[in-house]
Coordinates of C-alpha atoms in Angstrom, one line a residue:
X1 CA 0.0 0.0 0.0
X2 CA 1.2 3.6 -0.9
X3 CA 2.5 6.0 1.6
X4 CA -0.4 8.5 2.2
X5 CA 0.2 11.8 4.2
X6 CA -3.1 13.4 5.3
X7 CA -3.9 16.5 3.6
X8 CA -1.6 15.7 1.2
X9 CA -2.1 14.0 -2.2
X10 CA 1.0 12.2 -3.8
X11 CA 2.8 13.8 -7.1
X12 CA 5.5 11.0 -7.1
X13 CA 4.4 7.3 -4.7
X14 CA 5.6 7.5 -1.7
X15 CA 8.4 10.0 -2.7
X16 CA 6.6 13.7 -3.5
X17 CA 3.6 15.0 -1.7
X18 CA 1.4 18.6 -2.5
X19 CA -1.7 19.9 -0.6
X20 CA -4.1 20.4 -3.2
X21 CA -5.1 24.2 -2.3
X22 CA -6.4 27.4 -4.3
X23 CA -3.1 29.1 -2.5
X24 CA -1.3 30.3 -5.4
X25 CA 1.7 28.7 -4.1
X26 CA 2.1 24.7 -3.5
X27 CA 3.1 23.1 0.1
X28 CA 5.5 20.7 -0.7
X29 CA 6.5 17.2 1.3
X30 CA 9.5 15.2 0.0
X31 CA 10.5 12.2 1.7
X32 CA 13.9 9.5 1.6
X33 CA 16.0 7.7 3.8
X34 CA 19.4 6.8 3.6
X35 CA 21.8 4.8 6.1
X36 CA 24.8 6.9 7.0
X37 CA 28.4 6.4 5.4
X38 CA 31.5 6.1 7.3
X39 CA 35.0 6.8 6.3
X40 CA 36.0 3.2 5.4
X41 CA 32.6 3.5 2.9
X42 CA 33.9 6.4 1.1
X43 CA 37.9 4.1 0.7
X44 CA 35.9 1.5 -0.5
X45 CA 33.5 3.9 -2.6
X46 CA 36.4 5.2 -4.2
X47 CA 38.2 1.8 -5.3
X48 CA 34.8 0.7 -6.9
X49 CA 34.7 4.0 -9.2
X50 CA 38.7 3.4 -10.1
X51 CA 37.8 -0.5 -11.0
X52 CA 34.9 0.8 -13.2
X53 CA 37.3 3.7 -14.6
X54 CA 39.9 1.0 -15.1
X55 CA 38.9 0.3 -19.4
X56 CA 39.1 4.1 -19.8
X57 CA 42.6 5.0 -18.1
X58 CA 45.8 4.9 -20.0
X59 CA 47.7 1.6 -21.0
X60 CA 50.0 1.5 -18.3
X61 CA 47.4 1.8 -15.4
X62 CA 44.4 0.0 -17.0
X63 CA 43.8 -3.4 -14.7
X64 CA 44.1 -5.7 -17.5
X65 CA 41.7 -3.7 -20.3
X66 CA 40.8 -6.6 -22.1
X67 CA 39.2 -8.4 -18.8
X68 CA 37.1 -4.8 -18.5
X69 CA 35.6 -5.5 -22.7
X70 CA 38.5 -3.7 -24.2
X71 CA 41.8 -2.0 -25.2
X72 CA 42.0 1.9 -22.8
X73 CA 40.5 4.6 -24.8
X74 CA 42.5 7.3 -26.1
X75 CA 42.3 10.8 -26.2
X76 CA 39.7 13.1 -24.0
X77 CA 37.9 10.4 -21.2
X78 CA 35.6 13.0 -19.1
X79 CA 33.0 13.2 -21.5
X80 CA 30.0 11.4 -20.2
X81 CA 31.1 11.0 -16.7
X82 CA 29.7 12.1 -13.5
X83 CA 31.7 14.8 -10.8
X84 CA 33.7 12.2 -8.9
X85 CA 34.6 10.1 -12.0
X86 CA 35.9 12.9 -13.5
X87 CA 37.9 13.7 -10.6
X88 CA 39.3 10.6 -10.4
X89 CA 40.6 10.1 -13.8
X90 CA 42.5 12.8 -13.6
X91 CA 45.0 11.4 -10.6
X92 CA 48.3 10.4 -11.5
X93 CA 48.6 6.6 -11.9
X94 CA 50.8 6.5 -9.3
X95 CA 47.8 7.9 -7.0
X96 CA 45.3 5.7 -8.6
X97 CA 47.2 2.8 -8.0
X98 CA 48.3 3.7 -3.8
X99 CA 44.1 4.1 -3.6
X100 CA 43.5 0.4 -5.2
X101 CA 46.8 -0.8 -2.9
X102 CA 45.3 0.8 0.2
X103 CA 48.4 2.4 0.9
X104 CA 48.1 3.8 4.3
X105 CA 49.1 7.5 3.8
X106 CA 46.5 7.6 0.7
X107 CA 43.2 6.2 2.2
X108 CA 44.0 8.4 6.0
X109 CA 44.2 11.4 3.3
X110 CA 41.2 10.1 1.9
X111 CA 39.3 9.6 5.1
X112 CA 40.7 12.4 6.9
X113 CA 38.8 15.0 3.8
X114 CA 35.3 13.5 4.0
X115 CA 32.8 15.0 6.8
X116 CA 31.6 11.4 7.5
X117 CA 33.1 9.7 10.7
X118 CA 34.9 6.6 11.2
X119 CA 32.8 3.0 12.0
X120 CA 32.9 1.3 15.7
X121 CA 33.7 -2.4 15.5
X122 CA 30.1 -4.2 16.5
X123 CA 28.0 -1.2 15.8
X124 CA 25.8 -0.7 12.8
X125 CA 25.4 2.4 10.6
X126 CA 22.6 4.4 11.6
X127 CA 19.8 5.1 9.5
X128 CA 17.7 8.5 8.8
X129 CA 14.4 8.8 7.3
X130 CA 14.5 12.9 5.8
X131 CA 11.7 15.0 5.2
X132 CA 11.5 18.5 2.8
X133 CA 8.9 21.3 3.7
X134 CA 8.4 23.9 1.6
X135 CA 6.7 26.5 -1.1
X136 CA 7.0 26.2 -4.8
X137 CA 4.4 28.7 -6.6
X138 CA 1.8 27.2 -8.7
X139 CA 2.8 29.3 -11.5
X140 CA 6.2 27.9 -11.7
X141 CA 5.1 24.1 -11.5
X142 CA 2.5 24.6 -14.3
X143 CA 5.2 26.3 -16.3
X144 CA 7.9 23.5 -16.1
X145 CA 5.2 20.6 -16.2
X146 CA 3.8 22.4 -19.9
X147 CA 7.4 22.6 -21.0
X148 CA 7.5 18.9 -20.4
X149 CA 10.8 19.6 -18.0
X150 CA 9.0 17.9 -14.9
X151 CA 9.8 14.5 -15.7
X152 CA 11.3 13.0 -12.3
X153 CA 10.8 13.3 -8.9
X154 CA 14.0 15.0 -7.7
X155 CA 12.6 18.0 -10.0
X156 CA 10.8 18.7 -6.5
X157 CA 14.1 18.8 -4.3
X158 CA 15.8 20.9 -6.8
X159 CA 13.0 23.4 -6.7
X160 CA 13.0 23.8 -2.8
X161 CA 16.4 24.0 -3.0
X162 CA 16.5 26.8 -5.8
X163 CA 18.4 29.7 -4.3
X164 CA 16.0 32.5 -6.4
X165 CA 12.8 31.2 -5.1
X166 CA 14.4 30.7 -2.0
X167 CA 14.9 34.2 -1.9
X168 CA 12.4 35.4 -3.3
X169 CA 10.5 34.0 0.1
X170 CA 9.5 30.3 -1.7
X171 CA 11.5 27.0 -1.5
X172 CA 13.0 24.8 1.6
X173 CA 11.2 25.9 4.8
X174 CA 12.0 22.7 6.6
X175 CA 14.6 20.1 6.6
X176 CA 14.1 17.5 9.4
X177 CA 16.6 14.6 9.5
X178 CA 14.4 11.5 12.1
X179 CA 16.6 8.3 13.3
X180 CA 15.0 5.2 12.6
X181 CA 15.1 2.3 14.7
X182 CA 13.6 -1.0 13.5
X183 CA 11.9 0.7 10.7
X184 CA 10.4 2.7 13.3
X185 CA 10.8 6.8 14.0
X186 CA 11.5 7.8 17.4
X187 CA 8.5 8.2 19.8
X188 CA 6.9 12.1 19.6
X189 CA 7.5 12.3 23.9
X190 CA 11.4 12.2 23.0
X191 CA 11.0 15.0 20.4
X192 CA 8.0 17.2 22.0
X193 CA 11.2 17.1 25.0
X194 CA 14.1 18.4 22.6
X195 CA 12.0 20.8 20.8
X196 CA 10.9 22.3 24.1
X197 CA 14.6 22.8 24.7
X198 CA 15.0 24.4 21.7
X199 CA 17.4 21.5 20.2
X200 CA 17.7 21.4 16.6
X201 CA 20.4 19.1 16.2
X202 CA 21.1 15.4 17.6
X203 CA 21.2 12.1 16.4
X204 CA 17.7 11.5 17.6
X205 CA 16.2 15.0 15.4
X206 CA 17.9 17.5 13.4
X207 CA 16.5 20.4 11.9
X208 CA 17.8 22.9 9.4
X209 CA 17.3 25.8 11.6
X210 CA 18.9 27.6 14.4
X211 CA 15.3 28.9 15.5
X212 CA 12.0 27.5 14.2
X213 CA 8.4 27.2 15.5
X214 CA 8.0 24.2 17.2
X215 CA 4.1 24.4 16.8
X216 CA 4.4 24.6 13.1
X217 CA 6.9 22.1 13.2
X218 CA 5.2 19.6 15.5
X219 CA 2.4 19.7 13.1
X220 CA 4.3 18.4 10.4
X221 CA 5.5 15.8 12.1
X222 CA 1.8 14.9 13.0
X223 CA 1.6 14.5 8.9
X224 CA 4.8 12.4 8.3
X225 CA 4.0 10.2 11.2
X226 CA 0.6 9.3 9.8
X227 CA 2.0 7.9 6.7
X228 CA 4.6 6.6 8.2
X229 CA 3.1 4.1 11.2
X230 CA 4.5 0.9 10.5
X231 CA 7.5 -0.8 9.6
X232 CA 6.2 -1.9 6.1
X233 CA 5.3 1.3 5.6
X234 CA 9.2 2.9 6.4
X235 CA 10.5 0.7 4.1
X236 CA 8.7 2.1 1.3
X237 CA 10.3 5.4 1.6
X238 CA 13.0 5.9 -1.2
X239 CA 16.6 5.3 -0.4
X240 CA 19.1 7.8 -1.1
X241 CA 22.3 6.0 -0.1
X242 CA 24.0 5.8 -2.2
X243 CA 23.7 9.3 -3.4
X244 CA 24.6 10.2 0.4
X245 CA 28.1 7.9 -0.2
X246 CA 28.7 10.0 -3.5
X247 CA 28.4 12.8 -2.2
X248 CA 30.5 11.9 0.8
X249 CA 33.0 11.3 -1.6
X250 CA 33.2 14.1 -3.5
X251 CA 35.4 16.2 -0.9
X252 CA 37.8 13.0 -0.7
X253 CA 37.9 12.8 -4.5
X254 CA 38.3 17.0 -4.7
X255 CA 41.2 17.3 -1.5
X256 CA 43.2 14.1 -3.9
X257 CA 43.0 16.3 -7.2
X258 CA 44.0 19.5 -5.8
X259 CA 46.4 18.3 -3.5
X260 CA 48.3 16.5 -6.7
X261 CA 47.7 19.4 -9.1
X262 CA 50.0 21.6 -6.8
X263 CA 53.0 18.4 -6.2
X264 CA 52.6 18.4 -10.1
X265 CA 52.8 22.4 -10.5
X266 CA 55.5 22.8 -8.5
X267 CA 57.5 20.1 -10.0
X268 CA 57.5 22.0 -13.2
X269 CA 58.9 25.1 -11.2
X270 CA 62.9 25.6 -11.2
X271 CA 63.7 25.5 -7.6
X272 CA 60.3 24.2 -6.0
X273 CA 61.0 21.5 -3.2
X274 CA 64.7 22.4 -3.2
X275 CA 65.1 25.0 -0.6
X276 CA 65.4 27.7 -3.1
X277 CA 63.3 31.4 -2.6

């Protein structure tokens, strides 16, 4: 059975949810869930991408091109691929190779430039369930659906997320990040207690803002928890992991690149590394 969020009717199953109003501008409800990354997810993360990359890289690095459906390919390779692929790429061989090797100094670089933390031996990742409040004016949702340009349901994210409507007073309102435990949120007495001390973030409930209204908020979560009241339910709700790992990632792959650009650009400099001013 759907996900159904009272008030509410779904744009995208169990994903996208708008309050069908004559407001001229449209309440939004986005929901996901993810299950958190730790550092030793992101060193893994980044040896998968380099094994896919591995038919594209040049001759000499390429882990034996004919097992990956081919010789390397020459000339330009970042055409087609995604932020962190890119990235990657472009490290020297020498670097690509340390990453795949696991040489120490390369995946505590790694790990020490992502914002995720490190795992505990017997303890399992937590896991989030993530809802999106906000305003996205009717005129602008009829404008993108006639150009046809509304065709998934991350359209909706990006919209809150637009910084013009988000100035112009429209957009995310609300971002509130729920621990789930057995499929299950926590229990509204534990978060009618931290919002009555004003908490916004904890493992337990975090919320985008320094200072919100707790009634306004409370009433949202009186929506999300009605759609959400069993386990069967919960795992319905689209999982974003492993966009959360990418993007975990990311700063790893970015703090490699840059880090190597400069060795390589002061290489090329007559008297770099040498003690010479």
């Amino acid at each position: 059975m759907a996900i159904t969020l009272p008030g509410y009717q779904p744009v995208y199953a169990d994903r996208v949810f708008e309050k069908p109003d004559k407001s001229p501008n449209r309440k939004i409800i986005t929901l996901c869930r993810y299950t958190e990354s730790y550092e030793e997810d992101v060193v893994s993360y980044i040896q998968q991408k380099l094994m896919e990359l591995s038919p594209m890289m040049t001759p000499k690095f390429s882990l034996g091109a004919a097992a990956f459906g081919g010789a390397a390919a020459a000339g330009p390779v970042s055409a087609g691929l995604g932020q962190l692929e890119d990235m990657l790429i472009r490290l020297p061989d020498k670097v690509k190779s340390d990453i795949l090797s696991e040489d120490e100094e390369i995946v505590d670089s790694i790990k020490g430039s992502t914002h995720v933390l490190g795992s505990i031996k017997g303890q399992a990742p937590c896991q989030f369930m993530v809802f999106h409040y906000g305003l996205i004016p009717v005129d602008v949702i009829r404008n993108y659906k006639e150009r046809g340009a509304i065709t998934q349901p991350e359209w909706y994210d990006a919209a809150l997320m637009h910084i013009p409507l988000q100035m112009a007073g429209f957009g995310l309102k609300l971002r509130v990040h729920l621990q789930i435990t057995n499929e299950t949120l926590p229990d509204r007495e534990t978060l009618a207690f931290l919002m009555s001390h004003d908490v916004h973030g904890s493992r337990t409930f975090e919320v985008n803002r320094l200072r919100y209204n707790a009634q306004e908020l409370s009433g949202l979560l009186d929506i999300v928890y009605a759609g959400l009241k069993t386990p069967a339910q919960m795992k319905q709700v689209h999982d974003v992991s492993m966009e959360v790992l990418e993007a975990a990632a990311l700063p790893a792959a970015a703090a490699l690149k840059q880090r190597f650009a400069a060795e390589a650009g002061s290489a090329g400099i007559p008297g770099a590394g040498n003690g010479l001013n």
